Short mmCIF file of C-alpha atoms in Angstrom, two decimals:
data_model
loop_
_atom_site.label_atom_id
_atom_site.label_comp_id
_atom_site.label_asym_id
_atom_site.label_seq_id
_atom_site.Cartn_x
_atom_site.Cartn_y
_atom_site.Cartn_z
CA UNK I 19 -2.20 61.77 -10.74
CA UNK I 20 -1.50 59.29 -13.20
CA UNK I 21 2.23 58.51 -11.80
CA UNK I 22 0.11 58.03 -8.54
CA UNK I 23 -2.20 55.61 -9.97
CA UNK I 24 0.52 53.63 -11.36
CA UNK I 25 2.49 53.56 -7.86
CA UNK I 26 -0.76 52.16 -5.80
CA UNK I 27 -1.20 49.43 -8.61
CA UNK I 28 2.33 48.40 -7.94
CA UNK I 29 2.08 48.61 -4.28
CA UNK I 30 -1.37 46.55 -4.40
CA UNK I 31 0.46 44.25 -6.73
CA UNK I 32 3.26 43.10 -4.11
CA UNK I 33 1.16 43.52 -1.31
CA UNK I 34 -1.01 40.99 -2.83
CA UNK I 35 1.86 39.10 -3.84
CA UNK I 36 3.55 38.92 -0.37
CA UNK I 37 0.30 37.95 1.53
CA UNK I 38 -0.23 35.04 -1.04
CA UNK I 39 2.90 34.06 0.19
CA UNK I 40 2.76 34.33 3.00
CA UNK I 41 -1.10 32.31 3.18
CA UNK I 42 0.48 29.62 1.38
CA UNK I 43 3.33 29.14 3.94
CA UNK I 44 0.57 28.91 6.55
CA UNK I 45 -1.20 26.67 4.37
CA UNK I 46 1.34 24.17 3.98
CA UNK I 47 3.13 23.99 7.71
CA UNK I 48 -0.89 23.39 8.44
CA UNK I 49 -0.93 20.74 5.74
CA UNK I 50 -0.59 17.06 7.59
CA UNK I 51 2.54 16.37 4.88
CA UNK I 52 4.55 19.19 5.79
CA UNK I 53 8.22 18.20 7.36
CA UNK I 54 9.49 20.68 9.06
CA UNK I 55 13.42 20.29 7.99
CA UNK I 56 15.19 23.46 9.60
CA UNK I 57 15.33 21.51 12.83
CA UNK I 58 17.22 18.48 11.33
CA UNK I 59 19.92 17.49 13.31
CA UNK I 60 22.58 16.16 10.44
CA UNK I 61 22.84 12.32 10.87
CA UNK I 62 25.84 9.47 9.44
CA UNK I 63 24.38 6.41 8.25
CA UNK I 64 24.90 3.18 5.81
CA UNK I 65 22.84 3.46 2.99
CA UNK I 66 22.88 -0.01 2.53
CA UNK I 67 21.54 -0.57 5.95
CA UNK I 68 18.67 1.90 5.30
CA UNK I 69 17.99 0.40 1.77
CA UNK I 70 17.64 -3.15 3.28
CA UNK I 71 16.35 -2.20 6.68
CA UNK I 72 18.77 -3.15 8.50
CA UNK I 73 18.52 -6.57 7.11
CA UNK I 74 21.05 -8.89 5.37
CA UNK I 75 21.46 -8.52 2.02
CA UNK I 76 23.90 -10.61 -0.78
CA UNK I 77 27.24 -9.94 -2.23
CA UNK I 78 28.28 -12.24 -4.36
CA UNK I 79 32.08 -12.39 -6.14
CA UNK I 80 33.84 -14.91 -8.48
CA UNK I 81 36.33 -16.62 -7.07
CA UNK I 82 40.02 -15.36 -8.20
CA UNK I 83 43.27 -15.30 -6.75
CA UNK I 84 43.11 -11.26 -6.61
CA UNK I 85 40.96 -9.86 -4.12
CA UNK I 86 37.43 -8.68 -4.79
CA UNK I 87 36.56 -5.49 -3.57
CA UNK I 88 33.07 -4.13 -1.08
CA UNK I 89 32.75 -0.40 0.09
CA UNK I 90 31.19 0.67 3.02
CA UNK I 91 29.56 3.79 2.58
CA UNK I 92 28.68 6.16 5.45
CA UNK I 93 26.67 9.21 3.95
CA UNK I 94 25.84 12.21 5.68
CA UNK I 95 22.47 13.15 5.72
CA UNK I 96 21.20 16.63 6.18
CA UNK I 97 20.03 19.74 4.27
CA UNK I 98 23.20 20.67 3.58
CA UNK I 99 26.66 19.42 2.83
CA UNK I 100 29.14 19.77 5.95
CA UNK I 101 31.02 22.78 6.57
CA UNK I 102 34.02 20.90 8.01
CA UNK I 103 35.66 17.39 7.98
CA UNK I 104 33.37 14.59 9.49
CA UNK I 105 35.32 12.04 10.61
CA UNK I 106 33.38 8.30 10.91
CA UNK I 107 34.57 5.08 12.55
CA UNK I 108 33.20 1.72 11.67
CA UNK I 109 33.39 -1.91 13.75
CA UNK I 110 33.19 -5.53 13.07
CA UNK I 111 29.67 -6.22 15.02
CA UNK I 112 29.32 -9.70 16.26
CA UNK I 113 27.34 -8.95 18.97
CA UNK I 114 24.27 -7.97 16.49
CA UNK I 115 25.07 -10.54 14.12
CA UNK I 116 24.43 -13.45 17.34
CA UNK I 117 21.58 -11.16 18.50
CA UNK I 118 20.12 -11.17 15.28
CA UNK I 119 20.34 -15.20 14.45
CA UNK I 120 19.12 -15.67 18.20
CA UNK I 121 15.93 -13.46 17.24
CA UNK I 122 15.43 -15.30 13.70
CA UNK I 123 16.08 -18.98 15.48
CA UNK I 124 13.40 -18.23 18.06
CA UNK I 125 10.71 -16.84 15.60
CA UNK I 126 11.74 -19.80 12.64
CA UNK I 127 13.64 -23.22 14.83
CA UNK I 128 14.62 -24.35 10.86
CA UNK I 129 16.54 -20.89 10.36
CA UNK I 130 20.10 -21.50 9.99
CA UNK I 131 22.66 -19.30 11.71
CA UNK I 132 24.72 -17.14 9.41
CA UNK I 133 28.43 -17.27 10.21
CA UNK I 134 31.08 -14.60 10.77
CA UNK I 135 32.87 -13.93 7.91
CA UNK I 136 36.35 -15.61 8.91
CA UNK I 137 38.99 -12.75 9.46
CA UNK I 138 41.60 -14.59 7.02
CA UNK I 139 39.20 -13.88 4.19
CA UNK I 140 38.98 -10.35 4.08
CA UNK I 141 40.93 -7.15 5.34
CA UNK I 142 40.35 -3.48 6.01
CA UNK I 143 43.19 -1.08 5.52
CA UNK I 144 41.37 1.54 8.27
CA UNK I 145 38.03 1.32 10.06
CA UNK I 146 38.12 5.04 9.68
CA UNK I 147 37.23 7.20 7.24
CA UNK I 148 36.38 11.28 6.45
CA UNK I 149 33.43 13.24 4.75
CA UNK I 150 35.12 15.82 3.26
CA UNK I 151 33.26 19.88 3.58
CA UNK I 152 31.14 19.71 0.35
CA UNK I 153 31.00 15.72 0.12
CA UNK I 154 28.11 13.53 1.09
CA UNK I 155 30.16 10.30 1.38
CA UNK I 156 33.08 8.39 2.47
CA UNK I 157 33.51 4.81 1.11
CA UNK I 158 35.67 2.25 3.10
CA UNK I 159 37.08 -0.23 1.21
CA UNK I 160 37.07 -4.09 2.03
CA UNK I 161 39.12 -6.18 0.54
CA UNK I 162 37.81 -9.86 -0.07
CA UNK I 163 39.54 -13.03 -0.69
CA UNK I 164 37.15 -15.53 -2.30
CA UNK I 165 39.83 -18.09 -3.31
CA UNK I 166 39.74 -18.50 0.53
CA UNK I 167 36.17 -18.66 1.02
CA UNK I 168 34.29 -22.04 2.42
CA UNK I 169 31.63 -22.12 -0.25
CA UNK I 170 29.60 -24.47 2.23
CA UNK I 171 28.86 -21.22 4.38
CA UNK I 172 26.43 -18.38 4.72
CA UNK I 173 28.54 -15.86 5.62
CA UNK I 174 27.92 -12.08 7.29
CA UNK I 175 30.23 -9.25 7.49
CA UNK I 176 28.13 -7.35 10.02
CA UNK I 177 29.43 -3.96 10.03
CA UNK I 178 28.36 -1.00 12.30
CA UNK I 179 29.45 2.73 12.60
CA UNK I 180 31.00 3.34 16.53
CA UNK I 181 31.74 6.56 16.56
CA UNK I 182 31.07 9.85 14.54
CA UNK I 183 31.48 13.46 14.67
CA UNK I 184 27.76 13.66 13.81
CA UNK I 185 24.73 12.31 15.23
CA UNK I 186 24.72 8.34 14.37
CA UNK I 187 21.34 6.97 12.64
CA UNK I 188 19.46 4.28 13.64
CA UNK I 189 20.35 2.46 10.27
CA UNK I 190 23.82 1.52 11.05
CA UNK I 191 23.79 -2.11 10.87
CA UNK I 192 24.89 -3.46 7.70
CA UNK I 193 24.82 -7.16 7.66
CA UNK I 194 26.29 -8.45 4.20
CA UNK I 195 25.93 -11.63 2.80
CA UNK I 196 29.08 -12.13 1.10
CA UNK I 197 29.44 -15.16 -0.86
CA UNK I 198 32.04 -16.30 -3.85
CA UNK I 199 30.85 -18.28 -6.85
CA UNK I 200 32.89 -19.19 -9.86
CA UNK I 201 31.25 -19.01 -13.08
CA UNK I 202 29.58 -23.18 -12.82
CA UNK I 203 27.62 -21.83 -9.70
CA UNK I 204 24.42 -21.90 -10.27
CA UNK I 205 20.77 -24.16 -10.55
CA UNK I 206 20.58 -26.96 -13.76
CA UNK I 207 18.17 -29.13 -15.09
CA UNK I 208 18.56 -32.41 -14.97
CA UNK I 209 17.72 -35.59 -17.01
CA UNK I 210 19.68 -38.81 -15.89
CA UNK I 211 19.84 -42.56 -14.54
CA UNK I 212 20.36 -43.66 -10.97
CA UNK I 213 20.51 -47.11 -9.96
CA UNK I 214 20.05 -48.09 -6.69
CA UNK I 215 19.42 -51.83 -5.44
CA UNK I 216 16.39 -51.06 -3.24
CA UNK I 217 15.06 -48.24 -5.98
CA UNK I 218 16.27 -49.89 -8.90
CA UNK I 219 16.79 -48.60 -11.99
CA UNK I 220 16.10 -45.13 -12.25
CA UNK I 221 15.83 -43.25 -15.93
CA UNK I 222 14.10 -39.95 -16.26
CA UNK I 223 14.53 -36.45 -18.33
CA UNK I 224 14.50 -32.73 -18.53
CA UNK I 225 10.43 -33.46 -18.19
CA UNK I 226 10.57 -34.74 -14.91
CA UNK I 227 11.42 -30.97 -13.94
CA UNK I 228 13.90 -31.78 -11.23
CA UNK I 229 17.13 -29.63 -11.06
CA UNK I 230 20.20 -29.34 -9.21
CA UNK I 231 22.05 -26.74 -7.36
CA UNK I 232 26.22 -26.72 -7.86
CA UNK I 233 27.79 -24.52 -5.54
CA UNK I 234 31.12 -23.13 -5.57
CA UNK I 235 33.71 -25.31 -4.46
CA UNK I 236 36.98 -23.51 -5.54
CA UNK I 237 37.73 -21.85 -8.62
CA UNK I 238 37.41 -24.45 -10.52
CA UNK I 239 35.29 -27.30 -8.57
CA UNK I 240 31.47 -27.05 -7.47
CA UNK I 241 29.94 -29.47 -5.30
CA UNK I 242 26.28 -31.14 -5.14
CA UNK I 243 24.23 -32.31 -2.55
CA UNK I 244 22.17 -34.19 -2.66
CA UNK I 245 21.44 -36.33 -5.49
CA UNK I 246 17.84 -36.23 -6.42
CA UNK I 247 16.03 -38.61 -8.44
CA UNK I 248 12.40 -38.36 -9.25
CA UNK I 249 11.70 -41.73 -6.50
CA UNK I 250 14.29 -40.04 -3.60
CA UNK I 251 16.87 -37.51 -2.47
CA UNK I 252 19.69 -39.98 -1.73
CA UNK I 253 22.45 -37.79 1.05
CA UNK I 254 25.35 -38.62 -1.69
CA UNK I 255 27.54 -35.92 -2.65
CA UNK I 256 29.18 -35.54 -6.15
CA UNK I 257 32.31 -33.34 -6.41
CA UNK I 258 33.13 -31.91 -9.64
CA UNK I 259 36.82 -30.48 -10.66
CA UNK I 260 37.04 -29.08 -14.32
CA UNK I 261 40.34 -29.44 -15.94
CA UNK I 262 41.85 -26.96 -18.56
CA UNK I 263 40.62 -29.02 -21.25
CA UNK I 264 37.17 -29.39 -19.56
CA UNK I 265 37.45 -32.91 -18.32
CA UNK I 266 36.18 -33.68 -15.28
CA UNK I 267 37.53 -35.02 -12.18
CA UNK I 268 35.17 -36.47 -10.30
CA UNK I 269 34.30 -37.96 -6.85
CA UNK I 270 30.96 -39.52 -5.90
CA UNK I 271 30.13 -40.30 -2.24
CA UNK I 272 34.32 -40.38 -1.53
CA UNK I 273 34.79 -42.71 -4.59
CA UNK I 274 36.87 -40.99 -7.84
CA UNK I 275 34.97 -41.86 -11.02
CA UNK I 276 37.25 -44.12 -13.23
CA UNK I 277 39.52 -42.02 -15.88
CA UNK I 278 39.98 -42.10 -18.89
CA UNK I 279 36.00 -41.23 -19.25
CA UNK I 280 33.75 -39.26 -21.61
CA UNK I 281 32.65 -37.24 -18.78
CA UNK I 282 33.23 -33.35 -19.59
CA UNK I 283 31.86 -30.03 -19.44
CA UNK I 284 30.63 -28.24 -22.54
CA UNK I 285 31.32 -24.73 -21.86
CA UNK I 286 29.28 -23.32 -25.23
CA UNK I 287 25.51 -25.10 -23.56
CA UNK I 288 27.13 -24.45 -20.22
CA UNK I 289 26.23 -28.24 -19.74
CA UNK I 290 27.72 -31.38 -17.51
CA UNK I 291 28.07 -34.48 -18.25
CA UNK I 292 28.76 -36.43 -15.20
CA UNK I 293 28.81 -39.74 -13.72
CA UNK I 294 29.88 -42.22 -10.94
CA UNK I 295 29.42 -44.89 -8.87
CA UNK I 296 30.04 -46.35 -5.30
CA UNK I 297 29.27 -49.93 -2.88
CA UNK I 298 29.75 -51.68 -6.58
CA UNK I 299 25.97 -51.38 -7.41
CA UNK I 300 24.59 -48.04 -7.34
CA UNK I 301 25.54 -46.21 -10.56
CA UNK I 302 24.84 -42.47 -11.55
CA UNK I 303 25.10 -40.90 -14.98
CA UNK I 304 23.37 -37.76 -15.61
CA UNK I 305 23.45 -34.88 -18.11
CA UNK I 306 22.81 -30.96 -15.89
CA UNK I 307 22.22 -27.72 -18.38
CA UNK I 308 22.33 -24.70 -16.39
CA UNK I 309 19.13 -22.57 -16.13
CA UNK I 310 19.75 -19.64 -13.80
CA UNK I 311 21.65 -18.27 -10.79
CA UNK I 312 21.58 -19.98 -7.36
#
């Protein structure tokens, strides 16, 4: 009788236990968060697409003479790892780069077009690639050549996967910003002297709060444009060179400041100190400390 007793416990026990289980399966497919996931057809897609919607996003290098390297990952997304090899294709998409600028120029007429990354700047050993059974991801490498980079450009390497042996997702256009910038790239404060025959003369410091961008001319040079002053932006372009001993070589609105000078760059304050002159009677001398990225 007892042995009986003991039996029906265990029998209520996980009967109870089942139907629990069973009500709280029902409860949660009911439950307006509940994803169904059995159904999910296993998709290929770029992460970095998904991450930035599809949207461009920037890569930015140093420029060297050896090539910087980007990946393209395709990951497979599903419940569970593949079984079997998934082979992925990718593509150089131009079409959704123009598409995309045309859509940005019509809502914004001061956008500015991104360009195609050039062809001679980068390379891709294979547009192809394989998710291996067990493996999530495949990463394509690109090879990038910033020493041949036109640091006056926003470039895009708008990349898009063509063909799969899985279902392609919807985020599968990566659009990457990919720009090179030597290690003087970047925004400085300024305190200086302009003089200008219909501004005269000019004399301000770090107070005034203006600052200057240098961009990434070659590996060595940066370029700035245009010369502010706290009275006027003046379209006047100063091109910087700094030589193994941090001298400058200069050129201010197509006119080579006179050598020897004092001009140099301190590399310990990451500071300039540059100057020129053009037309015999506007003068520029100014002092730039870097603050931050550009």
């Amino acid at each position: 009788m007892i042995m009986k007793n003991l039996l029906n416990r265990k029998f209520s026990v996980v009967f109870f236990a089942v139907t629990l289980m069973l009500l709280m399966s029902s409860c949660l497919k009911n439950n307006k968060y509940y994803v169904d996931f059995s159904d999910y057809a296993p998709n290929v897609e770029l992460p970095l697409a998904a991450t930035n919607v599809n949207q461009p996003f920037a890569v930015s290098y140093d420029v060297a003479d050896t090539p910087a390297t980007f990946y393209v990952v395709v990951n497979y997304a599903s419940m569970n790892k593949p079984t079997k090899p998934v082979k992925v294709t990718i593509g150089i998409d131009q079409a959704y780069l123009d598409q995309y600028n045309a859509d940005q120029t019509a809502a914004d007429p001061d956008y500015e077009p991104f360009d195609l990354l050039p062809d001679s700047t980068y390379s891709i050993a294979s547009m192809s690639g394989t998710i291996e059974p067990g493996k999530r991801q495949v990463w394509i490498p690109v090879k990038v050549y910033t020493s041949k980079m036109d640091a006056s450009h926003q470039y895009i390497l708008p990349v898009t996967i063509t063909s799969a042996d899985a279902k392609i997702s919807n985020w599968n256009h990566l659009l990457a910003n990919i720009g090179a910038k030597n290690q003087y790239d970047g925004v400085y404060k300024v305190a200086g002297q302009f003089i200008h025959p219909a501004y005269g003369n000019q004399v301000w410091d770090f107070s005034a709060g203006i600052t200057q961008e240098l961009v990434t001319a070659g590996p060595k040079s940066v370029w700035m444009y245009p010369t502010k002053t706290p009275a006027v932006q003046f379209g006047v372009e100063l091109d910087i060179t700094v030589n193994s001993d941090n001298s400058l070589s200069e050129v201010f609105n197509g006119n080579p400041t006179a050598t020897p000078n004092t001009d140099h760059y301190d590399p310990d304050t990451k500071t300039f100190y540059v100057s020129g002159s053009y037309s015999g009677t506007r003068f520029y001398k100014a002092t730039l400390v870097y603050v931050k990225p550009r």
